[in-house]
CSV table of C-alpha atoms and ligand atoms in Angstrom, one decimal:
chain,number,residue,atom,x,y,z
B,124,MET,CA,0.0,0.0,0.0
B,125,GLY,CA,1.4,3.4,-1.0
B,126,LYS,CA,1.7,6.3,1.5
B,127,SER,CA,-1.2,8.5,2.3
B,128,VAL,CA,-2.0,11.3,4.8
B,129,LEU,CA,-5.4,12.3,6.1
B,130,ILE,CA,-5.8,16.0,7.0
B,131,ILE,CA,-8.5,16.9,9.5
B,132,TYR,CA,-9.5,20.6,9.5
B,133,THR,CA,-11.1,21.8,12.7
B,134,GLY,CA,-10.7,25.6,12.3
B,135,GLY,CA,-8.4,28.3,13.8
B,136,THR,CA,-6.5,31.1,12.1
B,137,VAL,CA,-4.8,28.6,9.8
B,138,GLY,CA,-7.9,28.2,7.8
B,139,MET,CA,-9.0,31.8,7.5
B,140,ILE,CA,-9.1,33.9,4.4
B,141,ASP,CA,-9.9,37.6,4.1
B,142,ALA,CA,-13.4,38.0,2.7
B,143,GLY,CA,-12.2,41.2,1.0
B,144,ASN,CA,-13.3,43.6,3.7
B,145,GLY,CA,-10.7,42.8,6.3
B,146,VAL,CA,-13.0,40.2,8.0
B,147,LEU,CA,-11.5,36.7,8.3
B,148,LEU,CA,-13.7,33.8,7.3
B,149,PRO,CA,-13.0,30.1,7.4
B,150,PHE,CA,-12.1,28.6,4.1
B,151,ASP,CA,-13.4,25.4,2.5
B,152,ILE,CA,-10.8,22.7,3.1
B,153,HIS,CA,-11.5,21.3,-0.4
B,154,ASN,CA,-9.9,24.5,-1.8
B,155,LEU,CA,-6.6,23.7,0.0
B,156,LEU,CA,-4.9,23.1,-3.3
B,157,LYS,CA,-5.8,26.6,-4.4
B,158,TRP,CA,-4.0,28.1,-1.4
B,159,ILE,CA,-1.2,25.6,-1.4
B,160,PRO,CA,-0.6,24.5,-5.0
B,161,GLU,CA,2.6,22.8,-3.8
B,162,LEU,CA,0.4,20.0,-2.3
B,163,GLY,CA,0.0,18.7,-5.8
B,164,ARG,CA,3.7,17.9,-5.8
B,165,PHE,CA,3.5,15.2,-3.1
B,166,GLU,CA,3.8,11.8,-4.6
B,167,PHE,CA,1.3,10.3,-2.3
B,168,LYS,CA,-2.4,10.5,-1.6
B,169,ILE,CA,-3.7,13.4,0.6
B,170,ASP,CA,-7.3,13.3,1.7
B,171,SER,CA,-9.2,15.6,3.9
B,172,LEU,CA,-12.0,15.7,6.4
B,173,ALA,CA,-13.4,18.8,8.2
B,174,PHE,CA,-15.6,19.8,11.0
B,175,GLU,CA,-19.0,20.8,9.7
B,176,SER,CA,-18.4,24.3,11.1
B,177,PRO,CA,-14.8,25.3,11.7
B,178,LEU,CA,-14.2,26.5,15.2
B,179,ASP,CA,-11.9,29.0,16.9
B,180,SER,CA,-10.0,26.7,19.2
B,181,SER,CA,-11.4,28.6,22.3
B,182,ASN,CA,-14.6,26.7,21.5
B,183,VAL,CA,-12.9,23.3,21.2
B,184,GLY,CA,-13.3,21.0,24.2
B,185,PRO,CA,-13.9,17.4,25.1
B,186,LYS,CA,-16.7,16.9,22.6
B,187,GLU,CA,-14.4,18.0,19.8
B,188,TRP,CA,-11.5,16.0,21.1
B,189,GLN,CA,-13.7,12.9,20.9
B,190,GLN,CA,-14.8,13.9,17.4
B,191,ILE,CA,-11.2,14.2,16.2
B,192,GLY,CA,-10.2,11.0,18.0
B,193,GLN,CA,-13.1,9.1,16.4
B,194,MET,CA,-12.2,10.5,12.9
B,195,ILE,CA,-8.6,9.2,13.4
B,196,ALA,CA,-9.7,5.9,14.9
B,197,ASP,CA,-12.2,5.3,12.0
B,198,ASN,CA,-9.5,5.9,9.4
B,199,TYR,CA,-6.5,4.5,11.4
B,200,ALA,CA,-5.8,1.5,9.1
B,201,GLN,CA,-6.1,3.4,5.8
B,202,TYR,CA,-3.5,6.1,6.3
B,203,THR,CA,0.2,6.4,7.0
B,204,GLY,CA,-0.3,9.4,9.2
B,205,PHE,CA,-2.7,12.2,10.2
B,206,VAL,CA,-2.4,16.0,10.2
B,207,VAL,CA,-4.8,18.0,12.3
B,208,LEU,CA,-5.3,21.7,11.5
B,209,HIS,CA,-6.3,23.4,14.7
B,210,GLY,CA,-6.3,26.9,16.3
B,211,SER,CA,-3.2,27.5,18.3
B,212,ASP,CA,-4.9,28.8,21.4
B,213,THR,CA,-6.0,25.5,22.9
B,214,MET,CA,-3.9,23.2,20.6
B,215,SER,CA,-1.8,22.0,23.6
B,216,TYR,CA,-4.9,20.8,25.4
B,217,THR,CA,-6.3,19.0,22.4
B,218,ALA,CA,-3.0,17.3,21.6
B,219,SER,CA,-2.5,16.3,25.2
B,220,ALA,CA,-6.1,14.9,25.4
B,221,LEU,CA,-5.6,12.9,22.2
B,222,SER,CA,-2.3,11.5,23.4
B,223,PHE,CA,-4.1,10.0,26.4
B,224,MET,CA,-7.1,8.8,24.4
B,225,PHE,CA,-4.9,6.8,22.0
B,226,ASP,CA,-3.1,3.8,23.5
B,227,GLY,CA,-0.5,2.0,21.5
B,228,LEU,CA,-0.3,4.7,18.8
B,229,SER,CA,1.9,3.5,16.0
B,230,LYS,CA,1.3,6.3,13.5
B,231,PRO,CA,1.9,10.1,13.5
B,232,VAL,CA,-0.8,12.5,14.5
B,233,ILE,CA,0.7,15.9,13.8
B,234,PHE,CA,-1.2,19.0,14.9
B,235,THR,CA,-0.4,22.3,13.3
B,236,GLY,CA,-1.8,25.7,12.7
B,237,SER,CA,-0.5,29.2,12.1
B,238,GLN,CA,-0.3,32.7,13.5
B,239,LEU,CA,-1.3,34.3,10.1
B,240,PRO,CA,-4.2,33.1,8.0
B,241,ILE,CA,-3.5,30.9,5.0
B,242,GLY,CA,-4.7,33.7,2.7
B,243,ALA,CA,-2.2,36.3,4.1
B,244,LEU,CA,0.9,37.2,2.1
B,245,ARG,CA,3.4,36.4,4.8
B,246,THR,CA,1.5,33.4,6.2
B,247,ASP,CA,3.3,30.8,8.2
B,248,ALA,CA,0.4,28.3,7.4
B,249,LYS,CA,2.0,27.0,4.2
B,250,GLU,CA,5.3,25.9,5.6
B,251,ASN,CA,3.6,24.5,8.7
B,252,ILE,CA,1.1,22.5,6.7
B,253,LEU,CA,3.6,21.2,4.1
B,254,THR,CA,6.1,20.1,6.8
B,255,ALA,CA,3.4,18.6,9.0
B,256,ILE,CA,2.4,16.5,6.0
B,257,GLU,CA,6.0,15.4,5.4
B,258,LEU,CA,6.3,14.4,9.1
B,259,ALA,CA,3.1,12.5,9.0
B,260,ALA,CA,4.2,10.5,6.0
B,261,MET,CA,7.7,9.6,7.3
B,262,THR,CA,8.4,5.9,7.5
B,263,ASP,CA,11.4,3.6,7.6
B,264,LYS,CA,12.3,1.3,4.7
B,265,GLU,CA,9.8,-1.3,6.0
B,266,GLY,CA,7.1,1.2,6.0
B,267,LYS,CA,6.9,1.7,9.8
B,268,ALA,CA,6.0,5.2,10.9
B,269,LEU,CA,9.0,7.1,12.4
B,270,ILE,CA,6.9,9.3,14.6
B,271,PRO,CA,4.4,7.2,16.5
B,272,GLU,CA,3.3,10.2,18.6
B,273,VAL,CA,0.8,13.0,18.9
B,274,GLY,CA,3.0,16.0,18.1
B,275,ILE,CA,2.7,19.7,17.5
B,276,TYR,CA,4.7,21.1,14.5
B,277,PHE,CA,5.1,24.8,14.5
B,278,GLU,CA,7.9,26.9,13.0
B,279,ASN,CA,10.8,24.4,12.6
B,280,HIS,CA,10.1,22.3,15.7
B,281,LEU,CA,8.1,19.1,16.2
B,282,PHE,CA,7.3,18.7,19.9
B,283,ARG,CA,5.5,15.9,21.9
B,284,GLY,CA,2.0,17.4,22.1
B,285,ASN,CA,1.5,16.7,25.8
B,286,ARG,CA,4.7,18.5,26.7
B,287,THR,CA,3.8,21.8,25.0
B,288,ILE,CA,2.5,25.2,26.1
B,289,LYS,CA,1.4,28.0,23.9
B,290,ALA,CA,4.0,30.6,25.0
B,291,ASN,CA,3.6,33.4,22.4
B,292,SER,CA,0.5,34.9,21.0
B,293,GLU,CA,2.4,36.9,18.4
B,294,ASN,CA,5.6,35.1,17.1
B,295,PHE,CA,5.5,32.4,14.5
B,296,ASP,CA,7.4,30.4,17.1
B,297,ALA,CA,4.3,30.1,19.3
B,298,PHE,CA,5.0,26.9,21.2
B,299,LEU,CA,7.5,25.7,23.8
B,300,SER,CA,8.2,22.3,25.2
B,301,PRO,CA,10.1,23.4,28.3
B,302,ASN,CA,10.8,20.0,29.9
B,303,CYS,CA,11.2,17.8,26.9
B,304,THR,CA,13.6,18.2,24.0
B,305,ALA,CA,12.0,18.5,20.5
B,306,LEU,CA,11.1,15.3,18.7
B,307,ALA,CA,12.5,16.8,15.5
B,308,GLU,CA,14.1,20.0,14.2
B,309,VAL,CA,13.3,21.0,10.7
B,310,GLY,CA,15.6,23.2,8.7
B,311,VAL,CA,17.2,22.3,5.4
B,312,HIS,CA,17.1,18.7,6.8
B,313,PHE,CA,14.7,16.8,9.0
B,314,LYS,CA,16.6,15.9,12.2
B,315,LEU,CA,14.6,13.4,14.2
B,316,ASN,CA,15.5,12.9,17.8
B,317,GLU,CA,15.5,9.1,17.8
B,318,ALA,CA,16.3,8.8,21.5
B,319,GLN,CA,13.3,10.9,22.5
B,320,LEU,CA,10.7,9.3,20.2
B,321,ARG,CA,8.3,6.8,21.7
B,322,LYS,CA,8.0,3.2,20.6
B,323,PRO,CA,4.5,1.8,20.3
B,324,SER,CA,4.1,-0.8,23.0
B,325,ALA,CA,0.5,-2.1,22.8
B,326,ALA,CA,-2.1,-2.6,20.1
B,327,PHE,CA,-3.8,0.6,19.1
B,328,SER,CA,-7.0,1.5,20.9
B,329,PHE,CA,-9.1,4.6,21.3
B,330,LYS,CA,-10.7,5.4,24.6
B,331,SER,CA,-13.1,8.3,24.2
B,332,GLY,CA,-14.2,8.7,27.9
B,333,LEU,CA,-13.4,12.0,29.5
B,334,SER,CA,-14.6,13.2,32.9
B,335,ALA,CA,-15.8,16.8,33.3
B,336,ASP,CA,-15.7,16.6,37.1
B,337,VAL,CA,-12.3,18.2,37.3
B,338,ALA,CA,-11.0,21.5,38.5
B,339,LEU,CA,-7.7,23.4,38.0
B,340,LEU,CA,-6.7,25.8,40.7
B,341,LYS,CA,-3.7,28.0,41.0
B,342,VAL,CA,-2.5,29.2,44.4
B,343,PHE,CA,-1.4,32.8,44.6
B,344,PRO,CA,-0.3,35.1,47.4
B,345,GLY,CA,-3.5,36.4,49.0
B,346,PHE,CA,-5.9,33.7,47.7
B,347,SER,CA,-9.0,33.1,49.7
B,348,ALA,CA,-9.2,29.7,51.4
B,349,LYS,CA,-13.0,30.2,51.5
B,350,VAL,CA,-13.2,30.6,47.8
B,351,PHE,CA,-11.1,27.5,47.3
B,352,GLN,CA,-13.3,25.7,49.8
B,353,SER,CA,-16.4,26.4,47.7
B,354,VAL,CA,-14.7,24.5,44.8
B,355,PHE,CA,-13.6,21.7,47.2
B,356,ASP,CA,-17.1,21.4,48.5
B,357,ASN,CA,-18.6,20.9,45.0
B,358,GLN,CA,-20.4,17.6,45.0
B,359,TYR,CA,-19.3,16.7,41.5
B,360,LEU,CA,-15.6,17.2,42.0
B,361,LYS,CA,-13.6,14.0,41.4
B,362,GLY,CA,-10.2,15.4,40.5
B,363,LEU,CA,-8.3,18.5,41.3
B,364,VAL,CA,-5.1,19.8,39.6
B,365,LEU,CA,-3.4,22.2,42.0
B,366,GLU,CA,-0.9,24.6,40.6
B,367,THR,CA,1.6,25.2,43.4
B,368,TYR,CA,4.8,27.3,43.7
B,369,GLY,CA,8.2,26.1,42.8
B,370,THR,CA,8.8,22.4,43.8
B,371,GLY,CA,5.2,21.9,45.0
B,372,ASN,CA,4.9,24.5,47.8
B,373,ILE,CA,1.8,26.1,49.2
B,374,PRO,CA,1.1,28.6,51.9
B,375,GLN,CA,1.0,27.0,55.4
B,376,ASP,CA,-2.7,28.0,55.7
B,377,LYS,CA,-4.6,25.6,58.0
B,378,HIS,CA,-7.9,26.1,56.2
B,379,LEU,CA,-6.4,25.2,52.9
B,380,ILE,CA,-4.7,22.1,54.4
B,381,ALA,CA,-7.9,21.1,56.1
B,382,GLY,CA,-9.8,21.5,52.8
B,383,LEU,CA,-7.3,19.3,51.0
B,384,GLN,CA,-7.5,16.8,53.8
B,385,GLN,CA,-11.3,16.6,53.4
B,386,LEU,CA,-10.8,16.0,49.6
B,387,SER,CA,-8.5,13.1,50.2
B,388,GLU,CA,-11.0,11.6,52.7
B,389,ARG,CA,-13.8,12.0,50.1
B,390,GLY,CA,-11.7,10.2,47.6
B,391,VAL,CA,-11.2,13.2,45.3
B,392,HIS,CA,-7.8,12.8,43.5
B,393,VAL,CA,-5.4,15.7,43.8
B,394,MET,CA,-2.5,16.2,41.4
B,395,VAL,CA,0.2,18.7,42.3
B,396,VAL,CA,1.9,20.6,39.5
B,397,THR,CA,4.2,23.5,39.5
B,398,GLN,CA,3.6,27.1,38.2
B,399,CYS,CA,7.2,27.2,37.1
B,400,VAL,CA,7.6,26.7,33.3
B,401,MET,CA,10.7,24.5,33.8
B,402,GLY,CA,11.6,22.0,36.5
B,403,SER,CA,9.7,19.5,38.6
B,404,VAL,CA,7.6,19.1,41.7
B,405,GLU,CA,9.6,17.6,44.6
B,406,LEU,CA,7.2,17.2,47.6
B,407,GLY,CA,8.9,17.4,51.0
B,408,ARG,CA,11.9,19.4,49.9
B,409,TYR,CA,10.6,22.4,51.8
B,410,ALA,CA,8.5,22.6,54.9
B,411,THR,CA,5.8,24.3,52.8
B,412,SER,CA,5.2,21.1,50.9
B,413,THR,CA,5.3,18.5,53.7
B,414,ASP,CA,1.6,18.8,54.4
B,415,LEU,CA,0.8,18.0,50.8
B,416,LYS,CA,3.2,15.1,51.0
B,417,ALA,CA,1.5,13.8,54.1
B,418,LEU,CA,-1.9,13.9,52.3
B,419,ASP,CA,-0.8,11.4,49.7
B,420,VAL,CA,-1.5,13.6,46.8
B,421,CYS,CA,-0.1,12.6,43.3
B,422,SER,CA,3.0,14.5,42.1
B,423,GLY,CA,2.7,15.7,38.5
B,424,HIS,CA,6.5,16.0,38.4
B,425,ASP,CA,7.3,18.3,35.4
B,426,ILE,CA,3.9,17.9,33.6
B,427,THR,CA,2.2,20.9,32.1
B,428,SER,CA,-1.1,22.0,33.5
B,429,GLU,CA,-2.6,21.4,30.0
B,430,ALA,CA,-1.5,17.7,30.1
B,431,ALA,CA,-2.4,17.4,33.8
B,432,VAL,CA,-6.0,18.4,33.5
B,433,THR,CA,-6.6,16.3,30.3
B,434,LYS,CA,-4.8,13.3,31.9
B,435,MET,CA,-7.1,13.7,35.0
B,436,MET,CA,-10.2,13.8,32.7
B,437,HIS,CA,-9.0,10.7,30.9
B,438,VAL,CA,-7.9,8.6,33.9
B,439,LEU,CA,-11.0,9.4,35.9
B,440,ALA,CA,-13.4,8.4,33.1
B,441,ASN,CA,-11.7,5.1,32.3
B,442,ASN,CA,-11.0,3.6,35.7
B,443,ASN,CA,-13.2,2.8,38.7
B,444,SER,CA,-10.6,1.8,41.3
B,445,SER,CA,-9.1,4.6,43.3
B,446,GLU,CA,-5.8,2.7,43.4
B,447,THR,CA,-5.6,2.4,39.6
B,448,ILE,CA,-6.4,6.0,39.2
B,449,LYS,CA,-3.7,7.0,41.7
B,450,SER,CA,-1.2,4.7,40.1
B,451,GLN,CA,-2.0,6.0,36.6
B,452,LEU,CA,-1.7,9.6,37.7
B,453,ARG,CA,1.7,8.8,39.2
B,454,THR,CA,2.9,7.0,36.1
B,455,SER,CA,4.0,8.6,32.8
B,456,LEU,CA,1.4,7.1,30.4
B,457,ARG,CA,2.5,8.8,27.2
B,458,GLY,CA,5.8,10.5,28.0
B,459,GLU,CA,3.9,13.4,29.5
B,460,MET,CA,6.2,13.7,32.5
B,461,THR,CA,9.7,12.8,33.6
B,462,VAL,CA,9.4,10.3,36.4
Y,707,LIG,N1,-8.0,32.1,18.2
Y,707,LIG,C1,-7.3,31.3,17.2
Y,707,LIG,C2,-7.6,29.9,17.6
Y,707,LIG,O1,-7.0,29.3,18.5
Y,707,LIG,C3,-5.9,31.6,17.2
Y,707,LIG,C4,-5.1,30.7,16.2
Y,707,LIG,O2,-5.6,29.9,15.5
Y,707,LIG,O3,-3.9,30.8,16.2
Y,707,LIG,O4,-8.5,29.3,17.0
């Protein structure tokens, strides 16, 4: 079977064209060739699917993650790789969620987008799309995919999706992967980081379940323990991602500690992540994290908040036993944290 790539268009700046009056409108994916005639020069099949109505990625959430995942799962056997065109604002969340929803991924799923619309003269969309397609089609001599990962390609770098953050709303170089080196650098040559790339371990499966009963809270000097408590008291809450200072530190506030203690007694899972862009949680290093350590919370190590919250949604929806949930939160499932 020859190579082939499926492009899934979900929306975002990447697919916008100027209607002629300065207003940006989503384009018809089937006109992709008109905007990128170079696509005709690929010597393999490129097909496309699209959301019925393209979305700004601010409006993309679990329902759309499931939709993208299903589109890929339904077409998994037919294509060498997949390219997802997506708005950059929440791309890190979608790529993280998809990385957890796919187990045993053995093909590339490359997310890309752009900062300037495809119709703009200086657009970055063309290069991003063309390179993402090349990455999605890369195989070894036996036809095995070289990048069995959910990645984000933007401006010369392919990153593991669940390690990324959108760090710049203006530069073409919009994404960072602060705690994990790039999977590939693309200049004149494609330089794959073989040591970093994952190897598929299980048979491919797609688990679409995602729990919405999750909260993400960031501690800050002067926060109100009462306001936090109102979130803790929510009857639906099953998982909390707590963004702490430095290596996992929180103020030594007895109300906060008592609230967290109640959560643990109620069986609500707490994952501790750091507000620092780089580095890892290390509970117990300072006196200000010993209470958390004693509460048996899960350390997110160097995970991003984007990956933490989507991992929590995935793990809670797909497991019943509290022990399994804890153990999965503490394990790196898809290379999302350095343990
Ligand atoms: N607001 C847009 C979106 O995320 C920005 C972009 O595509 O870069 O859909």
